[in-house]
mmCIF file of C-alpha atoms in Angstrom:
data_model
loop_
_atom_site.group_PDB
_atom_site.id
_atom_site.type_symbol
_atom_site.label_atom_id
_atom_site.label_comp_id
_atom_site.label_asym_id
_atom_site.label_seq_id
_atom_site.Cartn_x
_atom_site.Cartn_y
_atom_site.Cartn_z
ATOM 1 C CA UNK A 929 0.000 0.000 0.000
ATOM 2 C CA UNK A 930 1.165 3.373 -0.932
ATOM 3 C CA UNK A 931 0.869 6.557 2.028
ATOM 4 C CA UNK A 932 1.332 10.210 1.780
ATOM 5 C CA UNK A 933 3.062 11.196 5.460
ATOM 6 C CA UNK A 934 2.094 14.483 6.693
ATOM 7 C CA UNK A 935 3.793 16.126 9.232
ATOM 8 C CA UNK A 936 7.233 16.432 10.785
ATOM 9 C CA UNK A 937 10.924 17.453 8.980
ATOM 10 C CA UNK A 938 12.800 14.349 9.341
ATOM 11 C CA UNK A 939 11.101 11.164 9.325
ATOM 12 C CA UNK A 940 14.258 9.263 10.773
ATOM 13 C CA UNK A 941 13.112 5.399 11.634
ATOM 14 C CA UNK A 942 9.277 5.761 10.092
ATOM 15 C CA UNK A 943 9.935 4.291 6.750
ATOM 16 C CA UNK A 944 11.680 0.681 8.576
ATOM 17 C CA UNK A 945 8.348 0.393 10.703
ATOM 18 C CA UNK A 946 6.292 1.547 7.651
ATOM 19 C CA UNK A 947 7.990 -1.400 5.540
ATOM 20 C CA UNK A 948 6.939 -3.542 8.476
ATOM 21 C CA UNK A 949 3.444 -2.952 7.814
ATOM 22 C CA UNK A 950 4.340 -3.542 3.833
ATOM 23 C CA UNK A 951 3.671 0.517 3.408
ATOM 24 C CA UNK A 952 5.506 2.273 0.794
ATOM 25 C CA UNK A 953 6.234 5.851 1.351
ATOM 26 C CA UNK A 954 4.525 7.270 -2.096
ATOM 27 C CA UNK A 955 5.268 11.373 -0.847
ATOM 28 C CA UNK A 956 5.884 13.138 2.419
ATOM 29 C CA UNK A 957 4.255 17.109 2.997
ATOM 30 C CA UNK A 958 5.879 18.905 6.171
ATOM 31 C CA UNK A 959 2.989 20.856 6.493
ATOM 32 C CA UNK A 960 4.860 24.109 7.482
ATOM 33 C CA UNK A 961 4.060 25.985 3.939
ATOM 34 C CA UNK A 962 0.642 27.955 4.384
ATOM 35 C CA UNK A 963 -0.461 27.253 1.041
ATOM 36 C CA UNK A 964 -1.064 23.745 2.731
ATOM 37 C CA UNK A 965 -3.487 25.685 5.400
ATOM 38 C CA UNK A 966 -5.747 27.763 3.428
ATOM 39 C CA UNK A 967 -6.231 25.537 -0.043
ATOM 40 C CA UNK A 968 -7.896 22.063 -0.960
ATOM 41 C CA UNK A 969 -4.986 19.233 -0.609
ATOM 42 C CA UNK A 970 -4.434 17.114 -3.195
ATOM 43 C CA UNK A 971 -3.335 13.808 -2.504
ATOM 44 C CA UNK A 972 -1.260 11.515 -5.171
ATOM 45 C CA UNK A 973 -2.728 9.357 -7.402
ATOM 46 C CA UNK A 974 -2.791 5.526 -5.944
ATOM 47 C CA UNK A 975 -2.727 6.976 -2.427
ATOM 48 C CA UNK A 976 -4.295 4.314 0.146
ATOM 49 C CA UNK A 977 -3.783 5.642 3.072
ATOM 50 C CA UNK A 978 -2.788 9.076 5.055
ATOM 51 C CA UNK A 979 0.002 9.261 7.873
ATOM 52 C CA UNK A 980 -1.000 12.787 9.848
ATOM 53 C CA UNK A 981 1.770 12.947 12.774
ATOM 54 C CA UNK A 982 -0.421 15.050 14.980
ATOM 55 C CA UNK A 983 2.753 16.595 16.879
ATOM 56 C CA UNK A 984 3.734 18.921 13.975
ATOM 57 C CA UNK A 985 0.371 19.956 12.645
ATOM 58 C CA UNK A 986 -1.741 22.664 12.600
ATOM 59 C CA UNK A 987 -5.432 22.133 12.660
ATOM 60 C CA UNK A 988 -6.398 23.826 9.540
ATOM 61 C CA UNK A 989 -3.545 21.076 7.607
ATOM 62 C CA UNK A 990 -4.869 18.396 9.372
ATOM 63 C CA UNK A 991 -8.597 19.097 8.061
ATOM 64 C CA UNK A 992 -7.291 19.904 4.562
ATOM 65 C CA UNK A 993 -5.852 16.323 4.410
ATOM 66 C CA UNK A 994 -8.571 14.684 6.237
ATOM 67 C CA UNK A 995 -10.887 16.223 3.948
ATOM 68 C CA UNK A 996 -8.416 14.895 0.484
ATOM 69 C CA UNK A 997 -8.286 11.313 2.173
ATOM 70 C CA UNK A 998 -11.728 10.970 3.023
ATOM 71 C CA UNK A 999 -12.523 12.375 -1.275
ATOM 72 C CA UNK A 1000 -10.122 9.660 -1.846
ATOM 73 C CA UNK A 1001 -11.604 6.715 0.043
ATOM 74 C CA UNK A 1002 -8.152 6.588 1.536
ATOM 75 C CA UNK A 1003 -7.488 5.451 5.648
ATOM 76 C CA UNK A 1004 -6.459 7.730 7.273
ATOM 77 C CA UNK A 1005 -4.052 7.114 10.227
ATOM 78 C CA UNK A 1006 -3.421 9.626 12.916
ATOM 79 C CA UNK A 1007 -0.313 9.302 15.735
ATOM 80 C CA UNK A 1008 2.390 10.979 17.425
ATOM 81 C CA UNK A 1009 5.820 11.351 14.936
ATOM 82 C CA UNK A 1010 7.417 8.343 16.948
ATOM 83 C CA UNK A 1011 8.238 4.755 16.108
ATOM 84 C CA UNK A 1012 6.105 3.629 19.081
ATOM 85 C CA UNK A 1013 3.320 5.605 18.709
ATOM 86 C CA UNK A 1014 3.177 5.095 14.931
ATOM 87 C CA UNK A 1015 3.440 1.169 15.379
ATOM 88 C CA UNK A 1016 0.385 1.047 17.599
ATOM 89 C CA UNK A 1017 -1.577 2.777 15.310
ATOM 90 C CA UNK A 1018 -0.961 0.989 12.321
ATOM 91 C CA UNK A 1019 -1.633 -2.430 14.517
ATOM 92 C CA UNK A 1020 -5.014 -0.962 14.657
ATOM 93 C CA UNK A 1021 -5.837 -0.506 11.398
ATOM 94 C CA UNK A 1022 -3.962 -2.838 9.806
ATOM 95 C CA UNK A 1023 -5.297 -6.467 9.279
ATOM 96 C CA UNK A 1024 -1.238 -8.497 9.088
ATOM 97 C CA UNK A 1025 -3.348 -12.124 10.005
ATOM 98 C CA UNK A 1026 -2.628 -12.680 6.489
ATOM 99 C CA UNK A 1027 0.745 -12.157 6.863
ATOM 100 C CA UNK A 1028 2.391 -15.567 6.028
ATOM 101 C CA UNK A 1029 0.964 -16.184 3.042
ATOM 102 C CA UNK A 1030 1.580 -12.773 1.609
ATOM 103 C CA UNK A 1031 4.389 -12.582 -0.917
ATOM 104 C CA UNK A 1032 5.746 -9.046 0.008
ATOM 105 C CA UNK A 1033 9.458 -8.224 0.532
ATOM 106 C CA UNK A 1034 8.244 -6.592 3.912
ATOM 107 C CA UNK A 1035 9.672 -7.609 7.273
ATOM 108 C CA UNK A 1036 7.488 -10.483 9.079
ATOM 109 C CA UNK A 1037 7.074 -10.579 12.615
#
C-alpha cells in the first residue's frame, strides 16, 4: 500500500516500521508551507492511506488532508511522529493475520 506522510521534517526510523506494515512511502508534505493551510490538498494518485503525525500539525492542515483522504476513500491514520506511537496505530488498522501467506518483501514478525 502506498501513504502520503504528513507532518514532521525528518522522518528518521518511520519508513523501517512503515515497511513492516508492507507501506511504501509514495510522498511526504511537512505541512509548514501555508499554502497547505488555506487551499484544498491534493493527494497523489494511488494513495491508500494518510500518515498525519499530529505533533507537527496545525489544525487547519490536518482538516485539509482529512478532507483529500476521506474524497479519496483513503485510511487515514493519525499518531504521534514516533516509532512507538506510529506502530500502535498501524496495529489498529492494519489487518497483518494474512501475513504468512503474503508474498511481500516486507519484514514479518
Amino acid at each position: 500500500m502506498d501513504a502520503l506522510i504528513v507532518g514532521a521534517d525528518r522522518l528518521g526510523n518511520i519508513p523501517n516500521v512503515l515497511s513492516e506494515f508492507g507501506i511504501r512511502i509514495a510522498g511526504h508534505v511537512s505541512g509548514r508551507e501555508t499554502a497547505h493551510q488555506r487551499r484544498t490538498a491534493t493527494l497523489p494518485a494511488g494513495i491508500g492511506m494518510v500518515i498525519l503525525f499530529t505533533d507537527f500539525l496545525g489544525h487547519n492542515v490536518m482538516q485539509r488532508f482529512r478532507e483529500a483522504a476521506s474524497k479519496e476513500g483513503a485510511a487515514v491514520v493519525c499518531c504521534r511522529r514516533s516509532v512507538c506511537a506510529l506502530e500502535q496505530a498501524l496495529g489498529k488498522r492494519v489487518d497483518r493475520s494474512d501475513c504468512a501467506a503474503c508474498r511481500a518483501d516486507c519484514v514479518k514478525h
